[in-house]
Tab-separated table of N, CA and C in Angstrom:
chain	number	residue	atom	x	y	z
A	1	UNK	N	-8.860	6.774	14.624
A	1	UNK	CA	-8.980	5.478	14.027
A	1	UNK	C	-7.807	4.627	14.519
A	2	UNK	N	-8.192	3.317	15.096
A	2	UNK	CA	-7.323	2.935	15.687
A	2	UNK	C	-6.682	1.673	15.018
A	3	UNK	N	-5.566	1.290	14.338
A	3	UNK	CA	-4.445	0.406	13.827
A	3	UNK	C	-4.033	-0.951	14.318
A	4	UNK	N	-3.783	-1.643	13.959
A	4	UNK	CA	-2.962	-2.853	14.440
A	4	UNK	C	-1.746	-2.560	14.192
A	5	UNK	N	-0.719	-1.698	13.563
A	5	UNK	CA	0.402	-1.647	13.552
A	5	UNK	C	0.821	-0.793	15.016
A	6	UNK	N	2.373	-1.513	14.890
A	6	UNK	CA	2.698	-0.411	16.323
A	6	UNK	C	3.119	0.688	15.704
A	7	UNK	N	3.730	1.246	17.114
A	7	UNK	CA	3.976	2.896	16.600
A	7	UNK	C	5.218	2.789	16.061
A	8	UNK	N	5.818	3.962	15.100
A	8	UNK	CA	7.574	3.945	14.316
A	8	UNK	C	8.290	3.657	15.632
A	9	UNK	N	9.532	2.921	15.265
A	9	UNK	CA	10.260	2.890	16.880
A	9	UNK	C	10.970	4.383	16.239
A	10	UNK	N	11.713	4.800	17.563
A	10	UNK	CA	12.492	5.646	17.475
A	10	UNK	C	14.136	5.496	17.258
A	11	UNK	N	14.260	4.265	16.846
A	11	UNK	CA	15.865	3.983	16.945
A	11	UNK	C	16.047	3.787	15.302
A	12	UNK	N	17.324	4.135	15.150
A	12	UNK	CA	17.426	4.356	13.437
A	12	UNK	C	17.680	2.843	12.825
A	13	UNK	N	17.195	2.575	11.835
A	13	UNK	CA	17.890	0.953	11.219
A	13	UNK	C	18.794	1.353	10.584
A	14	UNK	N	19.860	0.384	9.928
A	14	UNK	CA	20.767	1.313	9.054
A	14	UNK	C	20.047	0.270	7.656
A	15	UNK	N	19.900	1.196	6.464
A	15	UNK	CA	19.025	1.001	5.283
A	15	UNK	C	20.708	0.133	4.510
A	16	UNK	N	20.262	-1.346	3.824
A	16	UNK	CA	20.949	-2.130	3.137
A	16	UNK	C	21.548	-1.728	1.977
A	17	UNK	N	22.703	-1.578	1.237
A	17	UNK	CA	23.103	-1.259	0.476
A	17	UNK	C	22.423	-2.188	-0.689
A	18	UNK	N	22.416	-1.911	-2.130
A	18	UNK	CA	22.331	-2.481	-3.251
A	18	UNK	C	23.403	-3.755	-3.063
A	19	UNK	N	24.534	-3.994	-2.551
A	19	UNK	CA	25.342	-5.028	-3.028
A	19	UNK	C	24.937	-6.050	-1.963
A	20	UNK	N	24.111	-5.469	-0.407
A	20	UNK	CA	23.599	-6.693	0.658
A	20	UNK	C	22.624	-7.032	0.001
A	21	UNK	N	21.626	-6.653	-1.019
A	21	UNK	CA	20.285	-7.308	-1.264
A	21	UNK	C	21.015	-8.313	-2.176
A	22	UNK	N	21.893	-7.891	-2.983
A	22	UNK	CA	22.067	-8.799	-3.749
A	22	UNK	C	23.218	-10.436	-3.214
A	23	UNK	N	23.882	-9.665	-2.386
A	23	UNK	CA	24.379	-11.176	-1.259
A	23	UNK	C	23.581	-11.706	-0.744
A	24	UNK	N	21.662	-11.282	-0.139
A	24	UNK	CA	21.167	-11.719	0.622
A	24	UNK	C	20.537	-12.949	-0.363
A	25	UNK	N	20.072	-11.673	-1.456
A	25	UNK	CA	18.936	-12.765	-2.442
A	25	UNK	C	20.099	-13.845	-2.822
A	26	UNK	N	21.328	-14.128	-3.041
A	26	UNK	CA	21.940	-15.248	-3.636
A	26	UNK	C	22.472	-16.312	-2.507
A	27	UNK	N	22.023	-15.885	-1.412
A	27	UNK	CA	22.204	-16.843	-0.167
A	27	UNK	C	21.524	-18.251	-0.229
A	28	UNK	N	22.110	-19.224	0.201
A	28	UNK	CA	21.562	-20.104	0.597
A	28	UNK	C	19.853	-20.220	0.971
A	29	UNK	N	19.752	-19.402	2.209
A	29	UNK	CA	19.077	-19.044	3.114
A	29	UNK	C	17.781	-18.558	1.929
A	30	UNK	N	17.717	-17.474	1.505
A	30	UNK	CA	16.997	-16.862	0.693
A	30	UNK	C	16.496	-17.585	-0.301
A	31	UNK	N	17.453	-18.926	-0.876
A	31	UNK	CA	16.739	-19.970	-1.552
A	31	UNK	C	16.203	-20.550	-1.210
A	32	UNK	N	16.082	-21.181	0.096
A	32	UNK	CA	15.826	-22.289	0.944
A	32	UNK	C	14.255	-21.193	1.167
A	33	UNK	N	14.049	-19.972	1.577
A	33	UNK	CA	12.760	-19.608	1.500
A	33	UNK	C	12.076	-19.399	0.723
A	34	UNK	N	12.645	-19.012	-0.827
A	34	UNK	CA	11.788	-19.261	-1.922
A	34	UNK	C	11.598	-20.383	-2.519
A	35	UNK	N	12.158	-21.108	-2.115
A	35	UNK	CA	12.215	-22.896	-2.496
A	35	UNK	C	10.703	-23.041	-1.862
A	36	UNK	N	10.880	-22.977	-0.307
A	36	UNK	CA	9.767	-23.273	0.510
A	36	UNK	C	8.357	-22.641	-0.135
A	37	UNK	N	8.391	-21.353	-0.451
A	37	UNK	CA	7.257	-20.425	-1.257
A	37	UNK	C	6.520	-21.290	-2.377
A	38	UNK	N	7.700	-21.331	-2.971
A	38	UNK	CA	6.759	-21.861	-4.202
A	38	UNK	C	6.754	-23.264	-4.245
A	39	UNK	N	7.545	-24.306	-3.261
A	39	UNK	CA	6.824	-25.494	-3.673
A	39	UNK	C	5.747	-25.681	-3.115
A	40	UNK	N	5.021	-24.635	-2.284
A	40	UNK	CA	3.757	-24.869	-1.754
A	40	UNK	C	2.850	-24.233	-2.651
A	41	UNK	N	2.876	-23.007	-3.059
A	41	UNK	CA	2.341	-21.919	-3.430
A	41	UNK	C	1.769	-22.690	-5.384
A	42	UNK	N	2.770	-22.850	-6.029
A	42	UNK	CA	2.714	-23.224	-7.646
A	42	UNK	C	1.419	-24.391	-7.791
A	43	UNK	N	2.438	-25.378	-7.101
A	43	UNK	CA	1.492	-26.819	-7.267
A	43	UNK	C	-0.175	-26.118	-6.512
A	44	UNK	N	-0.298	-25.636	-5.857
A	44	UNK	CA	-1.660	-25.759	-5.022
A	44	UNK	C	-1.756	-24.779	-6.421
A	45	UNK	N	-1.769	-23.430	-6.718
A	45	UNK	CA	-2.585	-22.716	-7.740
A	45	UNK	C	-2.819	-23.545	-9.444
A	46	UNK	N	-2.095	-24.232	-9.481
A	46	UNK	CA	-1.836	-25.402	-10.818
A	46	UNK	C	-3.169	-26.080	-10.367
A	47	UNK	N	-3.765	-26.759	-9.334
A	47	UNK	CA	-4.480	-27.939	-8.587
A	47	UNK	C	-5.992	-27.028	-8.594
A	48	UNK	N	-5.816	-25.314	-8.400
A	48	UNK	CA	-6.911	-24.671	-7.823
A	48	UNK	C	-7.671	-24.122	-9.366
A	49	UNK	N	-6.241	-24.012	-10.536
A	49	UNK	CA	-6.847	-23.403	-11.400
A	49	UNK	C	-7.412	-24.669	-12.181
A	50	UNK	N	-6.996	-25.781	-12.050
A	50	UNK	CA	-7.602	-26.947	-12.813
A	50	UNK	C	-8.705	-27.679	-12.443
A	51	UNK	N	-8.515	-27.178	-11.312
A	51	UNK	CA	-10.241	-27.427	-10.184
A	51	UNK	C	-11.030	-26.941	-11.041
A	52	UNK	N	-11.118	-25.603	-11.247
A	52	UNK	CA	-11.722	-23.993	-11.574
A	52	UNK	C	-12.303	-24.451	-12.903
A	53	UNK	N	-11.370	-24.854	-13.872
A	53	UNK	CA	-11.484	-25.115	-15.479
A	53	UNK	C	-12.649	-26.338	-15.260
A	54	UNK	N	-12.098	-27.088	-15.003
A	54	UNK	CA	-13.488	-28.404	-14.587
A	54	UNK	C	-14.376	-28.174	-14.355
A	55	UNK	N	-14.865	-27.280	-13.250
A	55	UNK	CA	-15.838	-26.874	-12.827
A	55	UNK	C	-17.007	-25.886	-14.143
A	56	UNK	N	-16.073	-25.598	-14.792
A	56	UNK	CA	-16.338	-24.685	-16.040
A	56	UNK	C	-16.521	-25.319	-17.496
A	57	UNK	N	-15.630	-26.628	-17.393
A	57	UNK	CA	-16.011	-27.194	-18.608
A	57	UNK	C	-16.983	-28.193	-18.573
A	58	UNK	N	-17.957	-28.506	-17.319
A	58	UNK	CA	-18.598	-29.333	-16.631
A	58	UNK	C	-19.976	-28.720	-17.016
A	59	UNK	N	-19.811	-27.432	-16.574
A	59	UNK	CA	-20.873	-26.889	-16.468
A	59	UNK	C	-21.539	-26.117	-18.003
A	60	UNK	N	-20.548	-26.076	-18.523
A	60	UNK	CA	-20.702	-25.586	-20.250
A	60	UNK	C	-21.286	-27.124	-20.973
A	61	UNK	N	-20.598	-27.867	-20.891
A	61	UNK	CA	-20.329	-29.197	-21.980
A	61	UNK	C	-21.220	-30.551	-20.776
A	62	UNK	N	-21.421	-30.461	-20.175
A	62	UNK	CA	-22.152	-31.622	-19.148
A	62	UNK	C	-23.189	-31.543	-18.881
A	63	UNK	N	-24.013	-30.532	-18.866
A	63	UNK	CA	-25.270	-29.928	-18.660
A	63	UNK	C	-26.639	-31.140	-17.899
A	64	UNK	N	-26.425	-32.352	-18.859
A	64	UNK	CA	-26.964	-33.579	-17.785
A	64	UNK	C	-26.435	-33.814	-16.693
A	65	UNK	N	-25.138	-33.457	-16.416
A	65	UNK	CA	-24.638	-34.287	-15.335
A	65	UNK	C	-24.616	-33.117	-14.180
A	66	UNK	N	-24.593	-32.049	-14.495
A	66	UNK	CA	-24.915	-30.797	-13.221
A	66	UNK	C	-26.216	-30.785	-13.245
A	67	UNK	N	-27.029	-30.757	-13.718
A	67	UNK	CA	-28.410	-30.467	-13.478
A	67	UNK	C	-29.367	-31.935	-12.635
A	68	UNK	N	-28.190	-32.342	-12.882
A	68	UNK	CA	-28.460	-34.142	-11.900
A	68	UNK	C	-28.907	-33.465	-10.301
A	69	UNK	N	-29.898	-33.671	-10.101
A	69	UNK	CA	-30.378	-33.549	-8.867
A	69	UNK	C	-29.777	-34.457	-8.135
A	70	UNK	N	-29.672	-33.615	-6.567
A	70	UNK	CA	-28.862	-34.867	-5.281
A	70	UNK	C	-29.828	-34.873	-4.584
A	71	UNK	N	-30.614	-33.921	-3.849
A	71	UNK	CA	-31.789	-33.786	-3.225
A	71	UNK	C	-32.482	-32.362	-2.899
A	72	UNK	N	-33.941	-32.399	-3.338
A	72	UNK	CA	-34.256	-31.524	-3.292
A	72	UNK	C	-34.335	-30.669	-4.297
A	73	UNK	N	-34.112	-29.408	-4.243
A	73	UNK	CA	-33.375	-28.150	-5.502
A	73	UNK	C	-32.438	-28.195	-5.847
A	74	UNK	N	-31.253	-29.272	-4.779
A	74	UNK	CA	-30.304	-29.452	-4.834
A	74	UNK	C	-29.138	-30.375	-5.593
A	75	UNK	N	-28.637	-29.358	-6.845
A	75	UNK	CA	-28.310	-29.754	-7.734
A	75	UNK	C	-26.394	-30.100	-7.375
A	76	UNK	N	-25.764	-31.102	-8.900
A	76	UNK	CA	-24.484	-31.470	-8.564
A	76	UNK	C	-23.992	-29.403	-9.247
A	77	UNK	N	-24.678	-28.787	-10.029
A	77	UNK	CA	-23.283	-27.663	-10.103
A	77	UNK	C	-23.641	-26.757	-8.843
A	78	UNK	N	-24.372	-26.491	-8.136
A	78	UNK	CA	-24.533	-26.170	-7.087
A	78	UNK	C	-23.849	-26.078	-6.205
A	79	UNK	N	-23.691	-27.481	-5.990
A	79	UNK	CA	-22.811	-28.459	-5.263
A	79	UNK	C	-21.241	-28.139	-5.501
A	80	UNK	N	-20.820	-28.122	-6.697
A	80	UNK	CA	-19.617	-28.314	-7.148
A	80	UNK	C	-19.163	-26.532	-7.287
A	81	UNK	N	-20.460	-25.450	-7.145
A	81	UNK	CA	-20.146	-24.109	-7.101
A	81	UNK	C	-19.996	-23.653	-5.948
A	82	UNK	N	-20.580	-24.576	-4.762
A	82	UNK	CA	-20.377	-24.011	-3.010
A	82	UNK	C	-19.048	-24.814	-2.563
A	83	UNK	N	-18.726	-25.598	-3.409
A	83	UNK	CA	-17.266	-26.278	-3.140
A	83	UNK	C	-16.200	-25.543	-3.516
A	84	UNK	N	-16.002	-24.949	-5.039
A	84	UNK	CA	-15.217	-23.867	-5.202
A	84	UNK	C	-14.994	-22.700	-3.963
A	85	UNK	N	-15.884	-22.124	-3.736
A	85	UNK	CA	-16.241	-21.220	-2.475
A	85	UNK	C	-15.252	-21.983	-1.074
A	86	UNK	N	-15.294	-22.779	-0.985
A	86	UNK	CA	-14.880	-23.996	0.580
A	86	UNK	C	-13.477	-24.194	-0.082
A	87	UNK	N	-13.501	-24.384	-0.777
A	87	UNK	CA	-11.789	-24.969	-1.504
A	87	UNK	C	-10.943	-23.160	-1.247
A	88	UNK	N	-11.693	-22.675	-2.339
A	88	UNK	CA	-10.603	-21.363	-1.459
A	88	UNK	C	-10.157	-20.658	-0.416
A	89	UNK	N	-11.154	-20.845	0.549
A	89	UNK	CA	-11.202	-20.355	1.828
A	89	UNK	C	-10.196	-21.202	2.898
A	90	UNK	N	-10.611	-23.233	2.349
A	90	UNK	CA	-9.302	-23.578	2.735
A	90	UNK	C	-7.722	-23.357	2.398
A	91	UNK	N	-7.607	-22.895	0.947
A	91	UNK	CA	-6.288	-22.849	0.473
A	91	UNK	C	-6.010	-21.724	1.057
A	92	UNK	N	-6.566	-20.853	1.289
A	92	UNK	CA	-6.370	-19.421	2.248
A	92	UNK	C	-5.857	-19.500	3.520
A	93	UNK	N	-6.516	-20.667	4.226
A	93	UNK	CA	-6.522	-20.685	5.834
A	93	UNK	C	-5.318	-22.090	5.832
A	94	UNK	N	-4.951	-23.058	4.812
A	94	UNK	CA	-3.599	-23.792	4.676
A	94	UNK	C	-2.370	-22.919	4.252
A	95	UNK	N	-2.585	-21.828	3.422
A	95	UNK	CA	-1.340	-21.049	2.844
A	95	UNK	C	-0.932	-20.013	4.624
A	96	UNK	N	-2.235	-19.771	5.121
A	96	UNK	CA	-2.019	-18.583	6.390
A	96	UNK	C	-1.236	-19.627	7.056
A	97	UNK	N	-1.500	-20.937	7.626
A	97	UNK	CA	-0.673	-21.750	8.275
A	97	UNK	C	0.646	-22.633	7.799
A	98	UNK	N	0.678	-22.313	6.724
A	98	UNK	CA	2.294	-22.460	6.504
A	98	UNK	C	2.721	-21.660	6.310
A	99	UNK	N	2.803	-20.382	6.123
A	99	UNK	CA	3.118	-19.216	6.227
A	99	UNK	C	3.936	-18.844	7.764
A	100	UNK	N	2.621	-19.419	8.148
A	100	UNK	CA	3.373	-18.878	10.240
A	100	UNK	C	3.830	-19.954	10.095
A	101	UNK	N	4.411	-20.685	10.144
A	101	UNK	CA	5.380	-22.258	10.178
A	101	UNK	C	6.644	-21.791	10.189
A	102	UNK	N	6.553	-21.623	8.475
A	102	UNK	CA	8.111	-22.035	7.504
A	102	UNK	C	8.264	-21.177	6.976
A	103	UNK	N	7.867	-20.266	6.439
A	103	UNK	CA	8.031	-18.894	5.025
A	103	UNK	C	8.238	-17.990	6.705
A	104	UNK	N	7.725	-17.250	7.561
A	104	UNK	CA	7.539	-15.774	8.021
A	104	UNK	C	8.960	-16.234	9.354
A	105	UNK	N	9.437	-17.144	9.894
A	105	UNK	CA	10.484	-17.193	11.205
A	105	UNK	C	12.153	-16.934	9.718
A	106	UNK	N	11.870	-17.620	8.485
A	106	UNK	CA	13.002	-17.438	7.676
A	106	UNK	C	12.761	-16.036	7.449
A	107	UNK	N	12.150	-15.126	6.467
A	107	UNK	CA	11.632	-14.395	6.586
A	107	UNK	C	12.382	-13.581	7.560
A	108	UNK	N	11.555	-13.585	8.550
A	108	UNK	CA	11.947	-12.640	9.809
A	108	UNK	C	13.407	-12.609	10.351
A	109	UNK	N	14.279	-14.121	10.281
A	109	UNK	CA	15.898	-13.983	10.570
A	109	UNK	C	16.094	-12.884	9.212
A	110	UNK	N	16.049	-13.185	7.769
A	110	UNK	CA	16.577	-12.723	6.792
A	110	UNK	C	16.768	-10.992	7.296
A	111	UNK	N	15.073	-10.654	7.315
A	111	UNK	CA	15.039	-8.933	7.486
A	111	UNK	C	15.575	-8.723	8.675
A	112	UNK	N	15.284	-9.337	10.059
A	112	UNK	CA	16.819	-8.983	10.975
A	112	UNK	C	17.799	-8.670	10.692
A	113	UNK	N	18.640	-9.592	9.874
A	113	UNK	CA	20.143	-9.229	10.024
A	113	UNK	C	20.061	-8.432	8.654
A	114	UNK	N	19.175	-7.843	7.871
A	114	UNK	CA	18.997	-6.946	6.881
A	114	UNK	C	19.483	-5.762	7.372
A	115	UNK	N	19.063	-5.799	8.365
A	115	UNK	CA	17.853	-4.262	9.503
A	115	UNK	C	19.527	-4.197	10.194
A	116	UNK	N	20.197	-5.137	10.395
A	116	UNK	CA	21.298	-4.946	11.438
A	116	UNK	C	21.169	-5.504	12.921
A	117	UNK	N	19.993	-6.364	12.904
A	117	UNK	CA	19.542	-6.254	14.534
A	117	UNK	C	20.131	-7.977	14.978
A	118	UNK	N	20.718	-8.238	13.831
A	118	UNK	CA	21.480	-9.836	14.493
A	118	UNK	C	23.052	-9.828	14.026
């Protein structure tokens, strides 16, 4: 069965003491990437779960206004249930691309000089 990971290297890392995690996490640096995390990350799940509730209190308490035909069979909760579906898939494929941006090159300096390799 074949992997996307590579193989173990063979060269030793030297493993971080308890007192570097705790210099790393109070770094600048380490804020500046959880800063970045969650001011993307909070507001969009705040935006996705209030989407979600709407969609739910729409469809409980509105019952004229989803069953409102647009064309065809084709109804507004329908509509507003294949949008949920599209909305997450984008917040998925916007979080994957800021991710490779801004969160994974900080990221990756941090566990470098973790690892010893800067």
């Amino acid at each position: 069965m074949a992997t996307d990971a590579p193989p173990p290297s063979k060269e030793q890392h030297k493993l971080p003491s308890p007192e570097e995690f705790t210099e790393v996490q109070e770094s600048a640096e380490f804020g500046e990437l959880r800063r970045s995390y969650r001011s993307f990350a909070f507001p969009l799940t705040v935006a996705f779960i209030a989407w979600y509730l709407l969609y739910v209190l729409l469809s409980n308490y509105a019952g004229g206004l989803m069953g409102t035909k647009l064309f065809g069979n084709i109804n507004v909760a329908f509509v507003l249930g294949v949008a949920q579906f599209v909305t997450t898939f984008l917040i998925a494929w916007w979080y994957s691309k800021h991710a490779a941006a801004k969160l994974d090159p900080k990221a990756e300096a941090i566990k470098s000089r973790m690892e010893g390799g800067a």
